[in-house]
Structures are given as structure tokens and as C-alpha cells.
């Protein structure tokens, strides 16, 4: 094993004990990484949808992001504030994929496309 491999492995082992500064607060590293996971998945969908292409995420990634979102993204009036990261949940009719349910829970309409009138 190369010296850099050991260093990388040690850094990864220290992640659960680390804390990360996010704006004006410090969070346990796994929690902060989870925040970013949700952001990357949902905002990645935002970019793809705005370009008129489908964002197709691996089922395990969607499950992980949904688990973090359920635990960490508050529901309620804070989603109505200007600049809120996520809007109120969107109702879905009928059967929906796990990805669509995640997007809807975080205020995205999974059927949205740039061609739709606003």
C-alpha cells in the first residue's frame, strides 16, 4: 500500500469524528456531507430539467438522499420564506418513482419542463 493510500484511508476513518463549518454553524461531518448529497441530487435535477434533459440517478443514491431529506429537511412555514432552499412539498397523483417522490417532497414538480407555461 502506498503512503498516500494510508493517509487517504486515515482521513476517511476520521470523517465520523470531524466537524464541518456550514455558514454560521458547525455540524458533524457525516451530517454535513448528507446535506450536500441532497443538494447535489435535487439541484442536479434542477439543472437537468431546465436544460430539458432527464436526470437519471442510481436507485441507491436516491434512497440515500431521501433518507437524509426525511431526517434533515424541515417541513412547514420555513419553506415559504424568500431564499428557502426547498419549497413546500408538491402533491403527486398516482404511482411515482422514488426519485419523483424525493423531488416532490422537496418542492419540485417532477413533471416540470422548460416548455411548460408558468
PDB file of C-alpha atoms in Angstrom:
ATOM      1  CA  UNK A   1       0.000   0.000   0.000  1.00  0.00           C
ATOM      2  CA  UNK A   2       1.396   3.402  -0.937  1.00  0.00           C
ATOM      3  CA  UNK A   3       1.891   6.084   1.683  1.00  0.00           C
ATOM      4  CA  UNK A   4      -0.869   8.228   0.136  1.00  0.00           C
ATOM      5  CA  UNK A   5      -3.279   5.281   0.375  1.00  0.00           C
ATOM      6  CA  UNK A   6      -2.684   5.068   4.115  1.00  0.00           C
ATOM      7  CA  UNK A   7      -3.145   8.806   4.515  1.00  0.00           C
ATOM      8  CA  UNK A   8      -6.378   8.711   2.490  1.00  0.00           C
ATOM      9  CA  UNK A   9      -7.677   5.751   4.497  1.00  0.00           C
ATOM     10  CA  UNK A  10      -6.855   7.524   7.755  1.00  0.00           C
ATOM     11  CA  UNK A  11      -8.634  10.675   6.570  1.00  0.00           C
ATOM     12  CA  UNK A  12     -11.733   8.671   5.668  1.00  0.00           C
ATOM     13  CA  UNK A  13     -11.665   6.931   9.064  1.00  0.00           C
ATOM     14  CA  UNK A  14     -11.589  10.357  10.758  1.00  0.00           C
ATOM     15  CA  UNK A  15     -14.676  11.655   8.905  1.00  0.00           C
ATOM     16  CA  UNK A  16     -17.207  10.457  11.528  1.00  0.00           C
ATOM     17  CA  UNK A  17     -15.253  12.369  14.205  1.00  0.00           C
ATOM     18  CA  UNK A  18     -14.797  15.534  12.137  1.00  0.00           C
ATOM     19  CA  UNK A  19     -16.914  18.673  12.170  1.00  0.00           C
ATOM     20  CA  UNK A  20     -17.584  20.922   9.182  1.00  0.00           C
ATOM     21  CA  UNK A  21     -18.386  24.628   9.206  1.00  0.00           C
ATOM     22  CA  UNK A  22     -21.585  25.403   7.270  1.00  0.00           C
ATOM     23  CA  UNK A  23     -22.391  29.112   7.214  1.00  0.00           C
ATOM     24  CA  UNK A  24     -22.636  30.098  10.885  1.00  0.00           C
ATOM     25  CA  UNK A  25     -22.789  26.590  12.402  1.00  0.00           C
ATOM     26  CA  UNK A  26     -20.612  23.513  12.764  1.00  0.00           C
ATOM     27  CA  UNK A  27     -22.004  20.060  12.004  1.00  0.00           C
ATOM     28  CA  UNK A  28     -20.722  16.530  12.356  1.00  0.00           C
ATOM     29  CA  UNK A  29     -19.056  15.675   9.041  1.00  0.00           C
ATOM     30  CA  UNK A  30     -21.429  12.821   8.102  1.00  0.00           C
ATOM     31  CA  UNK A  31     -24.415  15.121   8.653  1.00  0.00           C
ATOM     32  CA  UNK A  32     -22.905  17.946   6.579  1.00  0.00           C
ATOM     33  CA  UNK A  33     -21.994  15.506   3.805  1.00  0.00           C
ATOM     34  CA  UNK A  34     -25.615  14.339   3.843  1.00  0.00           C
ATOM     35  CA  UNK A  35     -26.796  17.939   3.379  1.00  0.00           C
ATOM     36  CA  UNK A  36     -24.595  18.226   0.314  1.00  0.00           C
ATOM     37  CA  UNK A  37     -25.803  14.905  -1.057  1.00  0.00           C
ATOM     38  CA  UNK A  38     -29.410  16.137  -1.005  1.00  0.00           C
ATOM     39  CA  UNK A  39     -28.362  19.448  -2.556  1.00  0.00           C
ATOM     40  CA  UNK A  40     -26.416  17.761  -5.362  1.00  0.00           C
ATOM     41  CA  UNK A  41     -29.239  15.374  -6.228  1.00  0.00           C
ATOM     42  CA  UNK A  42     -32.042  17.939  -6.146  1.00  0.00           C
ATOM     43  CA  UNK A  43     -30.152  20.854  -7.660  1.00  0.00           C
ATOM     44  CA  UNK A  44     -28.672  18.489 -10.256  1.00  0.00           C
ATOM     45  CA  UNK A  45     -32.238  17.661 -11.227  1.00  0.00           C
ATOM     46  CA  UNK A  46     -32.991  21.415 -11.385  1.00  0.00           C
ATOM     47  CA  UNK A  47     -30.185  21.942 -13.885  1.00  0.00           C
ATOM     48  CA  UNK A  48     -31.073  18.885 -15.978  1.00  0.00           C
ATOM     49  CA  UNK A  49     -34.779  19.795 -16.069  1.00  0.00           C
ATOM     50  CA  UNK A  50     -34.014  23.392 -17.048  1.00  0.00           C
ATOM     51  CA  UNK A  51     -31.977  22.043 -19.981  1.00  0.00           C
ATOM     52  CA  UNK A  52     -34.788  19.714 -20.984  1.00  0.00           C
ATOM     53  CA  UNK A  53     -32.878  16.529 -20.185  1.00  0.00           C
ATOM     54  CA  UNK A  54     -33.721  13.762 -17.762  1.00  0.00           C
ATOM     55  CA  UNK A  55     -31.655  13.333 -14.622  1.00  0.00           C
ATOM     56  CA  UNK A  56     -31.465   9.595 -14.048  1.00  0.00           C
ATOM     57  CA  UNK A  57     -29.999   8.786 -10.659  1.00  0.00           C
ATOM     58  CA  UNK A  58     -28.969   5.399  -9.337  1.00  0.00           C
ATOM     59  CA  UNK A  59     -31.635   3.951  -7.011  1.00  0.00           C
ATOM     60  CA  UNK A  60     -29.159   3.711  -4.101  1.00  0.00           C
ATOM     61  CA  UNK A  61     -28.280   7.396  -4.461  1.00  0.00           C
ATOM     62  CA  UNK A  62     -31.958   8.393  -4.443  1.00  0.00           C
ATOM     63  CA  UNK A  63     -32.601   6.224  -1.363  1.00  0.00           C
ATOM     64  CA  UNK A  64     -29.662   7.768   0.487  1.00  0.00           C
ATOM     65  CA  UNK A  65     -30.718  11.317  -0.412  1.00  0.00           C
ATOM     66  CA  UNK A  66     -34.343  10.590   0.557  1.00  0.00           C
ATOM     67  CA  UNK A  67     -33.251   9.244   3.942  1.00  0.00           C
ATOM     68  CA  UNK A  68     -31.201  12.370   4.647  1.00  0.00           C
ATOM     69  CA  UNK A  69     -34.017  14.627   3.437  1.00  0.00           C
ATOM     70  CA  UNK A  70     -36.552  12.918   5.708  1.00  0.00           C
ATOM     71  CA  UNK A  71     -34.277  13.430   8.715  1.00  0.00           C
ATOM     72  CA  UNK A  72     -32.793  16.838   7.941  1.00  0.00           C
ATOM     73  CA  UNK A  73     -35.063  18.984   5.775  1.00  0.00           C
ATOM     74  CA  UNK A  74     -37.694  20.692   7.907  1.00  0.00           C
ATOM     75  CA  UNK A  75     -41.230  20.993   6.635  1.00  0.00           C
ATOM     76  CA  UNK A  76     -43.530  23.903   7.382  1.00  0.00           C
ATOM     77  CA  UNK A  77     -43.523  27.690   7.097  1.00  0.00           C
ATOM     78  CA  UNK A  78     -39.742  27.981   6.705  1.00  0.00           C
ATOM     79  CA  UNK A  79     -40.149  26.686   3.155  1.00  0.00           C
ATOM     80  CA  UNK A  80     -42.276  29.729   2.278  1.00  0.00           C
ATOM     81  CA  UNK A  81     -39.560  32.232   3.174  1.00  0.00           C
ATOM     82  CA  UNK A  82     -37.653  34.075   0.444  1.00  0.00           C
ATOM     83  CA  UNK A  83     -34.438  32.238  -0.296  1.00  0.00           C
ATOM     84  CA  UNK A  84     -35.634  28.937   1.175  1.00  0.00           C
ATOM     85  CA  UNK A  85     -33.613  26.017  -0.168  1.00  0.00           C
ATOM     86  CA  UNK A  86     -36.727  23.934  -0.685  1.00  0.00           C
ATOM     87  CA  UNK A  87     -40.342  24.860  -1.410  1.00  0.00           C
ATOM     88  CA  UNK A  88     -43.360  23.173   0.212  1.00  0.00           C
ATOM     89  CA  UNK A  89     -43.982  19.608  -0.901  1.00  0.00           C
ATOM     90  CA  UNK A  90     -45.789  19.048  -4.203  1.00  0.00           C
ATOM     91  CA  UNK A  91     -48.675  16.568  -4.372  1.00  0.00           C
ATOM     92  CA  UNK A  92     -48.201  13.686  -6.800  1.00  0.00           C
ATOM     93  CA  UNK A  93     -51.125  11.891  -8.387  1.00  0.00           C
ATOM     94  CA  UNK A  94     -50.861   8.152  -8.905  1.00  0.00           C
ATOM     95  CA  UNK A  95     -47.818   5.952  -8.716  1.00  0.00           C
ATOM     96  CA  UNK A  96     -44.455   7.697  -8.662  1.00  0.00           C
ATOM     97  CA  UNK A  97     -40.827   6.626  -8.679  1.00  0.00           C
ATOM     98  CA  UNK A  98     -38.621   7.085  -5.610  1.00  0.00           C
ATOM     99  CA  UNK A  99     -36.842   9.907  -7.451  1.00  0.00           C
ATOM    100  CA  UNK A 100     -40.145  11.661  -8.196  1.00  0.00           C
ATOM    101  CA  UNK A 101     -41.263  11.268  -4.559  1.00  0.00           C
ATOM    102  CA  UNK A 102     -37.983  12.791  -3.344  1.00  0.00           C
ATOM    103  CA  UNK A 103     -38.283  15.728  -5.739  1.00  0.00           C
ATOM    104  CA  UNK A 104     -41.929  16.313  -4.795  1.00  0.00           C
ATOM    105  CA  UNK A 105     -41.148  16.146  -1.075  1.00  0.00           C
ATOM    106  CA  UNK A 106     -38.602  18.916  -1.605  1.00  0.00           C
ATOM    107  CA  UNK A 107     -40.939  21.158  -3.584  1.00  0.00           C
ATOM    108  CA  UNK A 108     -40.133  20.145  -7.155  1.00  0.00           C
ATOM    109  CA  UNK A 109     -42.719  19.044  -9.682  1.00  0.00           C
ATOM    110  CA  UNK A 110     -41.029  16.065 -11.348  1.00  0.00           C
ATOM    111  CA  UNK A 111     -43.160  16.631 -14.466  1.00  0.00           C
ATOM    112  CA  UNK A 112     -41.849  20.191 -14.912  1.00  0.00           C
ATOM    113  CA  UNK A 113     -40.086  21.030 -18.138  1.00  0.00           C
ATOM    114  CA  UNK A 114     -38.905  24.333 -19.647  1.00  0.00           C
ATOM    115  CA  UNK A 115     -41.679  24.068 -22.258  1.00  0.00           C
ATOM    116  CA  UNK A 116     -44.441  24.250 -19.625  1.00  0.00           C
ATOM    117  CA  UNK A 117     -46.120  27.617 -19.173  1.00  0.00           C
ATOM    118  CA  UNK A 118     -45.558  29.104 -15.741  1.00  0.00           C
TER     119      UNK A 118
END
